[in-house]
Tab-separated table of N, CA and C in Angstrom:
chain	number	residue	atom	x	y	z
B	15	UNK	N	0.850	-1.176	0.000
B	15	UNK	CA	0.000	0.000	0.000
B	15	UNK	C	0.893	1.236	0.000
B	16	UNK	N	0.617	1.916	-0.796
B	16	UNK	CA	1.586	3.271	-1.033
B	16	UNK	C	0.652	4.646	-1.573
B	17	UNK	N	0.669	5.885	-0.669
B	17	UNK	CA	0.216	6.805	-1.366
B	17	UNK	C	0.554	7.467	-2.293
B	18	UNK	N	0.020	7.662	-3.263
B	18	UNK	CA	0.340	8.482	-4.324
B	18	UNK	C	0.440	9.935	-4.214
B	19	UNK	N	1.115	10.819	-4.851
B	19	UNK	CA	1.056	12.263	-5.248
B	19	UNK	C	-0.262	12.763	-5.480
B	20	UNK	N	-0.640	14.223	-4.940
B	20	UNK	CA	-1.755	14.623	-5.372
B	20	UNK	C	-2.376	15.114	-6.362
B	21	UNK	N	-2.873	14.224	-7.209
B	21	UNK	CA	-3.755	14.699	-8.524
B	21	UNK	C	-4.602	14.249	-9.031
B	22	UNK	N	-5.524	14.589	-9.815
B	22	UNK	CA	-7.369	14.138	-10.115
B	22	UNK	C	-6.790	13.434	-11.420
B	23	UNK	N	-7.761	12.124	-11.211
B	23	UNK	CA	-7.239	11.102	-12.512
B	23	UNK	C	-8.412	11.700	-13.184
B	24	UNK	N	-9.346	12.440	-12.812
B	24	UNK	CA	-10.722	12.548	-13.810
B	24	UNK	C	-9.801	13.566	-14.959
B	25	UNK	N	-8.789	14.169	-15.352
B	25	UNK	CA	-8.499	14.717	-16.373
B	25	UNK	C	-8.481	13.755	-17.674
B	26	UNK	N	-7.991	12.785	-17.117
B	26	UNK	CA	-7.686	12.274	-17.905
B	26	UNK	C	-9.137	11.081	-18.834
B	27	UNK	N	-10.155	11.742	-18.064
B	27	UNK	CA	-11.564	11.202	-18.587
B	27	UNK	C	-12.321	12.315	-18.669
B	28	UNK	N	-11.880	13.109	-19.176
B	28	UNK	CA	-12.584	14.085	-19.572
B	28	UNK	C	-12.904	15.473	-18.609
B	29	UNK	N	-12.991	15.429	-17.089
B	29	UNK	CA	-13.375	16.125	-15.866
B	29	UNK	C	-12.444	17.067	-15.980
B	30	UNK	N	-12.970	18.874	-15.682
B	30	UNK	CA	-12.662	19.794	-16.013
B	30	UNK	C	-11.734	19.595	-14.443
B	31	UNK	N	-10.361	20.223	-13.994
B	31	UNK	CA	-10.016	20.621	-12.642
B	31	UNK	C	-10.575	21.614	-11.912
B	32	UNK	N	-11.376	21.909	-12.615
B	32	UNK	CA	-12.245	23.518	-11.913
B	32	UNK	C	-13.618	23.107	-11.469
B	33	UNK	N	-13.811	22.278	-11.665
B	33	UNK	CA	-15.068	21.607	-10.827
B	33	UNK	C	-14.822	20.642	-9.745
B	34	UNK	N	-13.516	20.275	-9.091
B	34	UNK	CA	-12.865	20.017	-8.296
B	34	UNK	C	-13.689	20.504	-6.806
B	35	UNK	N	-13.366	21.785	-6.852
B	35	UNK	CA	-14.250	22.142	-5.371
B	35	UNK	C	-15.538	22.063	-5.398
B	36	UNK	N	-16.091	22.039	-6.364
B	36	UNK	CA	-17.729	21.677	-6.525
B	36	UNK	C	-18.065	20.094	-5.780
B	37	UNK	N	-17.180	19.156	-5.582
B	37	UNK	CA	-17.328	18.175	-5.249
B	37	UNK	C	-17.583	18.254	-3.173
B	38	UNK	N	-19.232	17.930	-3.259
B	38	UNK	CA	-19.342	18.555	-1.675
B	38	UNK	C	-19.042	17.380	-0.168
B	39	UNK	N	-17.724	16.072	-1.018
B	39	UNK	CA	-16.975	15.052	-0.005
B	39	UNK	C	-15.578	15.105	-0.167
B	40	UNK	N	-15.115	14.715	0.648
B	40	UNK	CA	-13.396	14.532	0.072
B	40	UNK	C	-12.978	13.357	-1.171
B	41	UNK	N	-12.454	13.604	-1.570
B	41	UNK	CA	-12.070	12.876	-2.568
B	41	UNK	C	-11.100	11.998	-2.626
B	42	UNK	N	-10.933	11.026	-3.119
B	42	UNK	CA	-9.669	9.826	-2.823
B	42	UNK	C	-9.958	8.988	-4.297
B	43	UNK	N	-8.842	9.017	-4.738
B	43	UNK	CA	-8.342	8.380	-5.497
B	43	UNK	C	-7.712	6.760	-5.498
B	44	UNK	N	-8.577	5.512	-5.623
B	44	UNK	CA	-7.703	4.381	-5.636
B	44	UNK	C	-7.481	4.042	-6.493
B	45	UNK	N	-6.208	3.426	-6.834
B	45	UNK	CA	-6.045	2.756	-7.822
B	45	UNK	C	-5.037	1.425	-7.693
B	46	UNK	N	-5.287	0.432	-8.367
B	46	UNK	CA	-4.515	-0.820	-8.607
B	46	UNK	C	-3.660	-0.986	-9.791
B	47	UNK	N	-2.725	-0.748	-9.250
B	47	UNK	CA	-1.297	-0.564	-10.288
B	47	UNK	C	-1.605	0.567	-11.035
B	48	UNK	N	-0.492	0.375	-12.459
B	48	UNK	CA	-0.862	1.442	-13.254
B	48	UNK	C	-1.081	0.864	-15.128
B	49	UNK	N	-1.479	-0.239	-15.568
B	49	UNK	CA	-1.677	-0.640	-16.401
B	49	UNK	C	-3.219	-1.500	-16.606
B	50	UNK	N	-3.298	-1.942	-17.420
B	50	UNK	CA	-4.894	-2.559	-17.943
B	50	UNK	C	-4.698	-3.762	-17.178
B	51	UNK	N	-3.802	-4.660	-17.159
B	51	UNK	CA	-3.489	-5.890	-16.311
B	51	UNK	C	-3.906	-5.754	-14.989
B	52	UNK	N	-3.496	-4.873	-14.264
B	52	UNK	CA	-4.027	-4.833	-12.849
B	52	UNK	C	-5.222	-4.408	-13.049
B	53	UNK	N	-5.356	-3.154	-13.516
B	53	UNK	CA	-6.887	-2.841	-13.476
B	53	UNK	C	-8.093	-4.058	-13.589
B	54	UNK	N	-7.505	-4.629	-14.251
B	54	UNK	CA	-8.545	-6.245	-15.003
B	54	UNK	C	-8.559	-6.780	-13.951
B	55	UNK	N	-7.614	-7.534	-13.056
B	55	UNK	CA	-7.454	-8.255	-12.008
B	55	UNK	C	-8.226	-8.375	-10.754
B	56	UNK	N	-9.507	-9.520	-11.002
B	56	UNK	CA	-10.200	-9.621	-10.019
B	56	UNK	C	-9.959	-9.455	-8.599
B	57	UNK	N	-9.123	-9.904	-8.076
B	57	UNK	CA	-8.893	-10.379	-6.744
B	57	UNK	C	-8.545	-9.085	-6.361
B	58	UNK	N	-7.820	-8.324	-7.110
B	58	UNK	CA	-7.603	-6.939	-6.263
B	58	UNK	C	-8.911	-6.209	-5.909
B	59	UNK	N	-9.579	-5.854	-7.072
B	59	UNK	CA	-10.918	-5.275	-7.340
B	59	UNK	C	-11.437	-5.528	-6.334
B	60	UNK	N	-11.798	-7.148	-5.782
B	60	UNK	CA	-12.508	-7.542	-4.713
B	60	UNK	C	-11.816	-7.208	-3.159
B	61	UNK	N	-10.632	-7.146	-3.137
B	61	UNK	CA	-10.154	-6.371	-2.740
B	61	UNK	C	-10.301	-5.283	-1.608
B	62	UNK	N	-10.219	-4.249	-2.866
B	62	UNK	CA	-10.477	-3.094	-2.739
B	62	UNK	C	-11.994	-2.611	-2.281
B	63	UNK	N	-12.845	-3.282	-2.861
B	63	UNK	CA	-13.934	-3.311	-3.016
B	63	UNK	C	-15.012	-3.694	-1.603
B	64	UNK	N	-14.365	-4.606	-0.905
B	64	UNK	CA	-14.507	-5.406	0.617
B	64	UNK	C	-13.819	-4.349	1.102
B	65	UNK	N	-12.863	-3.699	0.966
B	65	UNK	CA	-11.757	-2.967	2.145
B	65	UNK	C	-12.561	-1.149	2.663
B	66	UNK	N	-13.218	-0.758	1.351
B	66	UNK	CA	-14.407	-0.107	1.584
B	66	UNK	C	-15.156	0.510	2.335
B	67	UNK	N	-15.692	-0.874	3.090
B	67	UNK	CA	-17.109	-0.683	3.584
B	67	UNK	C	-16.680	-0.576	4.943
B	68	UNK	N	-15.969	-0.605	5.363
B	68	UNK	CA	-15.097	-0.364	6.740
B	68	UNK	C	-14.183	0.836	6.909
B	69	UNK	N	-13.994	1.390	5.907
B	69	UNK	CA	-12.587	2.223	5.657
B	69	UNK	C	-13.043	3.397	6.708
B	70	UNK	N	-14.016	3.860	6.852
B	70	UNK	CA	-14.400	4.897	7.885
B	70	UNK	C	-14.908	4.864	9.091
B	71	UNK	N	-14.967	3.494	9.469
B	71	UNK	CA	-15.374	2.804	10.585
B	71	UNK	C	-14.434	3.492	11.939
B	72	UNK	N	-13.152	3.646	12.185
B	72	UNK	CA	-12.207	4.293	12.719
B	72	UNK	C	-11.667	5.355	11.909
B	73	UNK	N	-12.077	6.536	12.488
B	73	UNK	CA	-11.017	7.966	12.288
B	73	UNK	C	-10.504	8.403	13.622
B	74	UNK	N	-9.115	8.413	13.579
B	74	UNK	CA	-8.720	9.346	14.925
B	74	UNK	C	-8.575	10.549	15.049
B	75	UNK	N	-9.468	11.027	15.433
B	75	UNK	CA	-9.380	12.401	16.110
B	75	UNK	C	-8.325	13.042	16.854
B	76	UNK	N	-7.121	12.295	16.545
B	76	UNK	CA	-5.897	12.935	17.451
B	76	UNK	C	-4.966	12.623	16.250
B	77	UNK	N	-5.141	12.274	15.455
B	77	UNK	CA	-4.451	12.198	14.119
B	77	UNK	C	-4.090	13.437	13.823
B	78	UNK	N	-2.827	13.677	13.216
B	78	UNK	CA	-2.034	14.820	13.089
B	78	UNK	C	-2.043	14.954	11.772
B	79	UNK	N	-2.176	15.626	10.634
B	79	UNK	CA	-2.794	16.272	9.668
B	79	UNK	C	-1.271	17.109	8.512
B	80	UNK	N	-0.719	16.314	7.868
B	80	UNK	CA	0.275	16.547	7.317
B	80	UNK	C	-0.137	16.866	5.701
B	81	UNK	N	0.819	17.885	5.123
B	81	UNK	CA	1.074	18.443	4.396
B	81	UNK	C	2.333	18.072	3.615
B	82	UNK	N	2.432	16.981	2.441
B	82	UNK	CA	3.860	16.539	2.324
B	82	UNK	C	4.389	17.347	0.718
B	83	UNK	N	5.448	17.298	0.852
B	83	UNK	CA	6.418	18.036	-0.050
B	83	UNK	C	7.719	17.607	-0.582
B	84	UNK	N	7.845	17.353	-1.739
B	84	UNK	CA	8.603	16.639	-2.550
B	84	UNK	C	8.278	15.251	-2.509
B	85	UNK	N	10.038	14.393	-3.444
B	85	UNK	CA	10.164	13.016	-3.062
B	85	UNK	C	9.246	12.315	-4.585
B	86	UNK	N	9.249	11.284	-4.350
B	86	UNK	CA	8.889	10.360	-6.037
B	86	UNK	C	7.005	10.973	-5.981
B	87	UNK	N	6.349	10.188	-7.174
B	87	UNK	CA	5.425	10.613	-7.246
B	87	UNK	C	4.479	9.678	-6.316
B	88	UNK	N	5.084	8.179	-6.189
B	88	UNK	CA	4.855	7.141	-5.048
B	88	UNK	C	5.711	7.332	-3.698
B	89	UNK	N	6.022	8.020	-3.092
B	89	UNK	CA	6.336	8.311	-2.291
B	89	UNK	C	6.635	7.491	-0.464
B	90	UNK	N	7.134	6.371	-0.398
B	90	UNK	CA	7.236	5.492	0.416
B	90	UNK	C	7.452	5.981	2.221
B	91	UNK	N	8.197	6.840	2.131
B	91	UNK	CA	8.288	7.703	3.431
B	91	UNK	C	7.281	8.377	3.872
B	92	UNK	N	6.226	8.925	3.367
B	92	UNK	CA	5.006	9.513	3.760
B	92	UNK	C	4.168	8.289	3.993
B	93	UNK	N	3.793	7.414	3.055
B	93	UNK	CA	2.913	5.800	3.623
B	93	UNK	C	3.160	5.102	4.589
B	94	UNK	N	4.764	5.001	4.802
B	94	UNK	CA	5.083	3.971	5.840
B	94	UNK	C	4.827	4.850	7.416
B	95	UNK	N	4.850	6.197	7.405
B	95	UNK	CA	4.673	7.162	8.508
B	95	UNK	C	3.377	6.613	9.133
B	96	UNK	N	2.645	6.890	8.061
B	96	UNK	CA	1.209	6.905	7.909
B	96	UNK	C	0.726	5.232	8.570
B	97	UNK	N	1.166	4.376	8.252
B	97	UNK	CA	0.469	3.118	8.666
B	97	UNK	C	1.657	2.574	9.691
B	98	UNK	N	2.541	3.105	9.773
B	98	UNK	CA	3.356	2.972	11.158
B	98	UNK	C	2.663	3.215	12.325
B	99	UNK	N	2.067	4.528	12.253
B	99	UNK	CA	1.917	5.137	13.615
B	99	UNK	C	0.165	5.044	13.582
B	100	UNK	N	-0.218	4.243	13.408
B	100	UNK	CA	-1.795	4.124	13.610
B	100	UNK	C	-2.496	4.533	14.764
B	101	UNK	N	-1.724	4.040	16.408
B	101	UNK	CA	-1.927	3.504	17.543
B	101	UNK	C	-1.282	4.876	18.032
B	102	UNK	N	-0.245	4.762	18.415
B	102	UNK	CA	0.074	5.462	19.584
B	102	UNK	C	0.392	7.413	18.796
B	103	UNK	N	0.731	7.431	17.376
B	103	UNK	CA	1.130	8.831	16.884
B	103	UNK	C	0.745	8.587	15.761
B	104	UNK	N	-0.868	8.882	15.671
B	104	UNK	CA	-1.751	8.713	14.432
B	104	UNK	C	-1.021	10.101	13.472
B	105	UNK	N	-0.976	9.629	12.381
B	105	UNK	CA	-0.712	10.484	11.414
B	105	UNK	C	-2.016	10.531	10.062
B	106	UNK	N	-1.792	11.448	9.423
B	106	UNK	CA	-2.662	11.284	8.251
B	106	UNK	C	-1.925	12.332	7.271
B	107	UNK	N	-1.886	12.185	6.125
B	107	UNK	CA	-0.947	12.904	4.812
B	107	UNK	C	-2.430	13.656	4.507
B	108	UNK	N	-2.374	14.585	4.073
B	108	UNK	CA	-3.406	15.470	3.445
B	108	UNK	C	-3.256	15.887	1.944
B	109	UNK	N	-2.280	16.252	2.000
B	109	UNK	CA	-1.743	16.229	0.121
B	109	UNK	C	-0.220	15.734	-0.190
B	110	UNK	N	0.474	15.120	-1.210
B	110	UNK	CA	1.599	15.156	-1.591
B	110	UNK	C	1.728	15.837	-2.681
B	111	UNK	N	2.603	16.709	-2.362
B	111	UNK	CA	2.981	17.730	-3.549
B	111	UNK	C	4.592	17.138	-3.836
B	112	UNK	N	4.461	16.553	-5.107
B	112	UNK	CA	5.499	14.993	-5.391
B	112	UNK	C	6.477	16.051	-6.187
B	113	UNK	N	8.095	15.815	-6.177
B	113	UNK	CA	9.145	16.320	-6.485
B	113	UNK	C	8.730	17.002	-8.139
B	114	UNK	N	8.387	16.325	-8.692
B	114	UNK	CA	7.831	16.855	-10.511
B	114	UNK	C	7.078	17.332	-10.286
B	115	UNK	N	5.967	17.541	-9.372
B	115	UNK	CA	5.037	18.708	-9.649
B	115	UNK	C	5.637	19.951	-9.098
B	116	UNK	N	6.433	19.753	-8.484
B	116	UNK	CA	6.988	21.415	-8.003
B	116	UNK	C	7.910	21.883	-8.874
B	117	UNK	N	8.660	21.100	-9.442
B	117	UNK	CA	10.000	21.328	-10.083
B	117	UNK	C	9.330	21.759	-11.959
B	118	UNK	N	7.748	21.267	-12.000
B	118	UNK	CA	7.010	21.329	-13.267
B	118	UNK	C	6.485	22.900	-13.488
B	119	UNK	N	6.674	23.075	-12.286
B	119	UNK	CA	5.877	25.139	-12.166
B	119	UNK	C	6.312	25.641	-11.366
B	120	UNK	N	6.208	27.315	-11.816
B	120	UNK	CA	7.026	28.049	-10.292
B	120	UNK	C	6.810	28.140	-9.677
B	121	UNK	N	6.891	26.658	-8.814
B	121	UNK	CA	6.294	27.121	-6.774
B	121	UNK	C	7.341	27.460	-6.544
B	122	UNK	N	8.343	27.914	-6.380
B	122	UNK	CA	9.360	29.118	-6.007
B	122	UNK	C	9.090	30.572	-6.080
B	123	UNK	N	7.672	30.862	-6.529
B	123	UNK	CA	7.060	31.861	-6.964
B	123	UNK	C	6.134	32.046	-6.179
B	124	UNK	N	5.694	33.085	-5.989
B	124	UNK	CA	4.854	33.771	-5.234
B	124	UNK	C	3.550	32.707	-5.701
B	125	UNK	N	3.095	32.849	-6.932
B	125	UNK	CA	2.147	31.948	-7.330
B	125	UNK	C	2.013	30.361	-7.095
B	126	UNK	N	3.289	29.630	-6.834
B	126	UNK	CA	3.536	28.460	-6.294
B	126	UNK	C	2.834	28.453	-5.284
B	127	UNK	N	3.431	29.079	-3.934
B	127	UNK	CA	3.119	29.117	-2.531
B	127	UNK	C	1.435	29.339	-2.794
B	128	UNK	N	0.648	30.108	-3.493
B	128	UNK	CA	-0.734	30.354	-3.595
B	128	UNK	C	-1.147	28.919	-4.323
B	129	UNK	N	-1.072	28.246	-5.177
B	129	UNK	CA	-1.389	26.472	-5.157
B	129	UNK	C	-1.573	26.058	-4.126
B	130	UNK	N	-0.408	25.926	-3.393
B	130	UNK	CA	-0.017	24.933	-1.974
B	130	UNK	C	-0.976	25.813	-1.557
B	131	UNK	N	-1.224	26.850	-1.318
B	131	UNK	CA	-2.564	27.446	0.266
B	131	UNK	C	-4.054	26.929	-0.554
B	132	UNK	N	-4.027	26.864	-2.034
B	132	UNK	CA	-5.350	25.848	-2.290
B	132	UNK	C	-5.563	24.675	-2.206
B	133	UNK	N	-4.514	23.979	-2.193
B	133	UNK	CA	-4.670	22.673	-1.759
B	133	UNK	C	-5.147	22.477	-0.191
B	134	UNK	N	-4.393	23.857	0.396
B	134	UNK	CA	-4.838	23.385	2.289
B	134	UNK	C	-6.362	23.922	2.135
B	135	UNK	N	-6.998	24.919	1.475
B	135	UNK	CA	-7.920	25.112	2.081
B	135	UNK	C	-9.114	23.859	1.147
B	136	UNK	N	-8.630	23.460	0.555
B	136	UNK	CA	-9.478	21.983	-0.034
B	136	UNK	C	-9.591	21.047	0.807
B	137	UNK	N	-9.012	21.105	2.045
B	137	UNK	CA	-9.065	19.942	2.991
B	137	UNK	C	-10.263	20.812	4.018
B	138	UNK	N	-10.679	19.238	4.418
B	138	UNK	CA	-12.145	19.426	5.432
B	138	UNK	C	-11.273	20.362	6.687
B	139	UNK	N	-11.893	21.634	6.953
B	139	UNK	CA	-11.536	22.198	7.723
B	139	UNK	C	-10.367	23.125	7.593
B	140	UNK	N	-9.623	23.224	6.048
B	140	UNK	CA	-8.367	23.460	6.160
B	140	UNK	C	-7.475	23.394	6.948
B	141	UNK	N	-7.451	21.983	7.667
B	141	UNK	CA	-6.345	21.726	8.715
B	141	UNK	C	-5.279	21.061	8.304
B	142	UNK	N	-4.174	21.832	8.323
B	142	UNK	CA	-2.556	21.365	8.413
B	142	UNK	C	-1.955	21.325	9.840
B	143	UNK	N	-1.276	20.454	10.776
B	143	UNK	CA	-0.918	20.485	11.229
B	143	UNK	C	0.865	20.902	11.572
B	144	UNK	N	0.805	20.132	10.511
B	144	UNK	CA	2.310	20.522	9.804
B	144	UNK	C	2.696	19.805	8.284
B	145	UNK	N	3.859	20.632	8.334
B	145	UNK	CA	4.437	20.441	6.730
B	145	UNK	C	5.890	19.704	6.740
B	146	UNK	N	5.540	19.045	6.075
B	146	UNK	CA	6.784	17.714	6.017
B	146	UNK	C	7.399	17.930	4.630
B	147	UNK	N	8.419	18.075	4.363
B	147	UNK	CA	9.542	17.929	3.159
B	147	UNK	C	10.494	16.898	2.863
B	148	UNK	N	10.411	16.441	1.461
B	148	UNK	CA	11.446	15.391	1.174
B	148	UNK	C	12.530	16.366	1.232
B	149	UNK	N	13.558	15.831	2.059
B	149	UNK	CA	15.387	16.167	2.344
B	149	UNK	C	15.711	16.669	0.586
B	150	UNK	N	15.391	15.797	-0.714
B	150	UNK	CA	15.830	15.821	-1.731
B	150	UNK	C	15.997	17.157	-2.234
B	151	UNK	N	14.272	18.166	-2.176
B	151	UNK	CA	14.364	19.367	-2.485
B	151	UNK	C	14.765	20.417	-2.697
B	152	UNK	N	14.901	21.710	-3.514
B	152	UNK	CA	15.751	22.133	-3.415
B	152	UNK	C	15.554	23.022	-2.567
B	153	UNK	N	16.650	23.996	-2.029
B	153	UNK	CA	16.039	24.550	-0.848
B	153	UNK	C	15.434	26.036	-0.877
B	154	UNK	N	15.224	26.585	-2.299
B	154	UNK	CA	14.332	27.057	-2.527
B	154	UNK	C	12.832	26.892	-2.619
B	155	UNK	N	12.331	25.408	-2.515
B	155	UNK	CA	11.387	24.573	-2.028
B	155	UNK	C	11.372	24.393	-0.804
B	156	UNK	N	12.525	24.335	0.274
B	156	UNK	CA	12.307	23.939	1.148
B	156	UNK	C	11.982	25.789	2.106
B	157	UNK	N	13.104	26.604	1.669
B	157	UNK	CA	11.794	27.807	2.235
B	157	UNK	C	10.709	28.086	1.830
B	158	UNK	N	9.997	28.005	0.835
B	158	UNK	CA	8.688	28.157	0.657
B	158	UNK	C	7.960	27.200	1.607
B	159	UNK	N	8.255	26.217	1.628
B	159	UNK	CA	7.698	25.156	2.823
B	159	UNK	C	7.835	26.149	4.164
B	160	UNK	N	8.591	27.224	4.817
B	160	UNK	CA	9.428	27.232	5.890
B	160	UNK	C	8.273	28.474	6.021
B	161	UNK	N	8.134	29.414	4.721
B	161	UNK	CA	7.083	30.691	4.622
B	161	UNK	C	5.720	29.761	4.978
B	162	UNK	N	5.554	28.914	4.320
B	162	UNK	CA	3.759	28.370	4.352
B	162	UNK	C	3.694	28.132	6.035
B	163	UNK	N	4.466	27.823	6.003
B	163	UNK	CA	4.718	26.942	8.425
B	163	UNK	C	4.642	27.776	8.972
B	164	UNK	N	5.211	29.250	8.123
B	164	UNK	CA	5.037	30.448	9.236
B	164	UNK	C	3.536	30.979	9.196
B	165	UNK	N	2.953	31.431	8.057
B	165	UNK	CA	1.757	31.383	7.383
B	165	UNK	C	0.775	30.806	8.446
B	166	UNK	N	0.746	29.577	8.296
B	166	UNK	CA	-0.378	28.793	8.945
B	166	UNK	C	-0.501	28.594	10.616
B	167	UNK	N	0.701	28.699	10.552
B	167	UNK	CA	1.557	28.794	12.482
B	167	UNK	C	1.710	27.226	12.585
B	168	UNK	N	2.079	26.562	11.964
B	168	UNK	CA	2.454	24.634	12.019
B	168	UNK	C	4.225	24.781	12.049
B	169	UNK	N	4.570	23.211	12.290
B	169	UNK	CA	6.088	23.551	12.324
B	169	UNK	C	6.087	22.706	11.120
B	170	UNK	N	7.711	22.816	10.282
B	170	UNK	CA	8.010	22.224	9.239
B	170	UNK	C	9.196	21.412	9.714
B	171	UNK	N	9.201	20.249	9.063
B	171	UNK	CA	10.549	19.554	9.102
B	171	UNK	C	10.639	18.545	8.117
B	172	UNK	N	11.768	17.987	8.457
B	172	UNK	CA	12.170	16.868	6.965
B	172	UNK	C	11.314	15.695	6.937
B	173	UNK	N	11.402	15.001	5.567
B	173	UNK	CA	10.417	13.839	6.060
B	173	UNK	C	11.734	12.749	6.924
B	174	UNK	N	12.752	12.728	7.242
B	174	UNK	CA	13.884	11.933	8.097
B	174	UNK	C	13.046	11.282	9.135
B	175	UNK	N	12.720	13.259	9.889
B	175	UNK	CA	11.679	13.266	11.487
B	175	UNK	C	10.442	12.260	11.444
B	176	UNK	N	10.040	11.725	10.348
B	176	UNK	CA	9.023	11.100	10.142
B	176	UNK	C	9.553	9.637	11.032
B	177	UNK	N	10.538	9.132	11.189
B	177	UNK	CA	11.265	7.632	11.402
B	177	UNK	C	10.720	7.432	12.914
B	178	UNK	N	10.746	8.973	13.366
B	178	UNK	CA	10.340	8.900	15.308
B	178	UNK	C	9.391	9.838	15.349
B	179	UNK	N	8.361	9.425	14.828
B	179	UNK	CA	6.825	10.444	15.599
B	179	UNK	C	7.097	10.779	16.714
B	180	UNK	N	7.753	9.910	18.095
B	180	UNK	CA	7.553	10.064	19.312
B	180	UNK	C	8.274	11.809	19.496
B	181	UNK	N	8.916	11.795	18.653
B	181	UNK	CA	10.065	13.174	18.503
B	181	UNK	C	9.502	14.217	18.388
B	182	UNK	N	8.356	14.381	17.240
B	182	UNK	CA	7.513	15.119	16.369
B	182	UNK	C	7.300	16.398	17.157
B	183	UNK	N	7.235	18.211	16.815
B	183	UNK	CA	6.608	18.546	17.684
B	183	UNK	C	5.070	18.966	17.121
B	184	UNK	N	4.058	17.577	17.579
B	184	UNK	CA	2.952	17.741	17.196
B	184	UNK	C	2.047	17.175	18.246
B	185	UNK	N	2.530	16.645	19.585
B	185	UNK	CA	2.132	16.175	20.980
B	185	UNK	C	2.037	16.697	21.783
């Protein structure tokens, strides 16, 4: 299980991105692999499909509300955070803003940093708790991360800090 980078597969079926906030639930994207083979593949489908009807059965309310930045477009350090700390330092990723989408437009730009504040206020409540960065970035990415933390009043740090939640300052 691995989260993906944040972006609407409906472009690619036709769905305008500007009707995006018109949508009045959160939105989640699953998908099984990335070819017709998996897609076809019963057992996942069923799957997925059983895994469902439970998926909202537990939300923690003490779950800490992350904002991630850089790193692949599958991103393994933000997932493993995420289903590491279920129990004792609930986490939850809110968007990944994946190394090519930043490096694809000028979020080094005033207009960058205004994306990233639409993505937070697209979340239920616009709650960030904090903002997490892949180490990789450049660090003209990584102050814009450092402006948004001041912005929102959250702290920022690397995704490294991710290895010891117990560390985190989000307790």
């Amino acid at each position: 299980t691995v989260m993906e980078a944040t972006h609407w597969s409906g472009i690619v079926h036709g769905g305008a991105p500007a009707l995006i906030p018109r949508y009045g639930v959160p939105l989640l994207d699953l998908e099984i692999g990335s070819s017709p083979d998996s897609w076809s593949n019963d057992v996942a489908v069923e799957v997925i499909a059983r895994s469902l009807n439970g998926v909202f059965d537990f939300v923690s309310n003490r779950a800490r509300s992350l904002l991630c930045v850089g790193g692949v477009h599958l991103e393994r350090s933000f997932s493993e955070a995420v289903l590491k700390t279920e129990k004792m330092y609930p986490l939850a990723v809110s968007h990944i803003f994946a190394n090519h989408w930043i490096v694809s437009r000028p979020y080094e730009e005033e207009s960058g940093l205004e994306r990233v504040n639409k993505g937070v206020r697209s979340l239920v409540n616009s709650r960030v708790d904090a903002i997490v960065y892949h180490d990789s970035i450049r660090s003209v990415y990584k102050q814009q991360c450092r402006v948004l933390g001041e912005q929102l009043g959250v702290p920022v740090f690397k995704h490294k800090a991710l290895a010891r939640p117990e560390d985190l300052p989000l307790w």
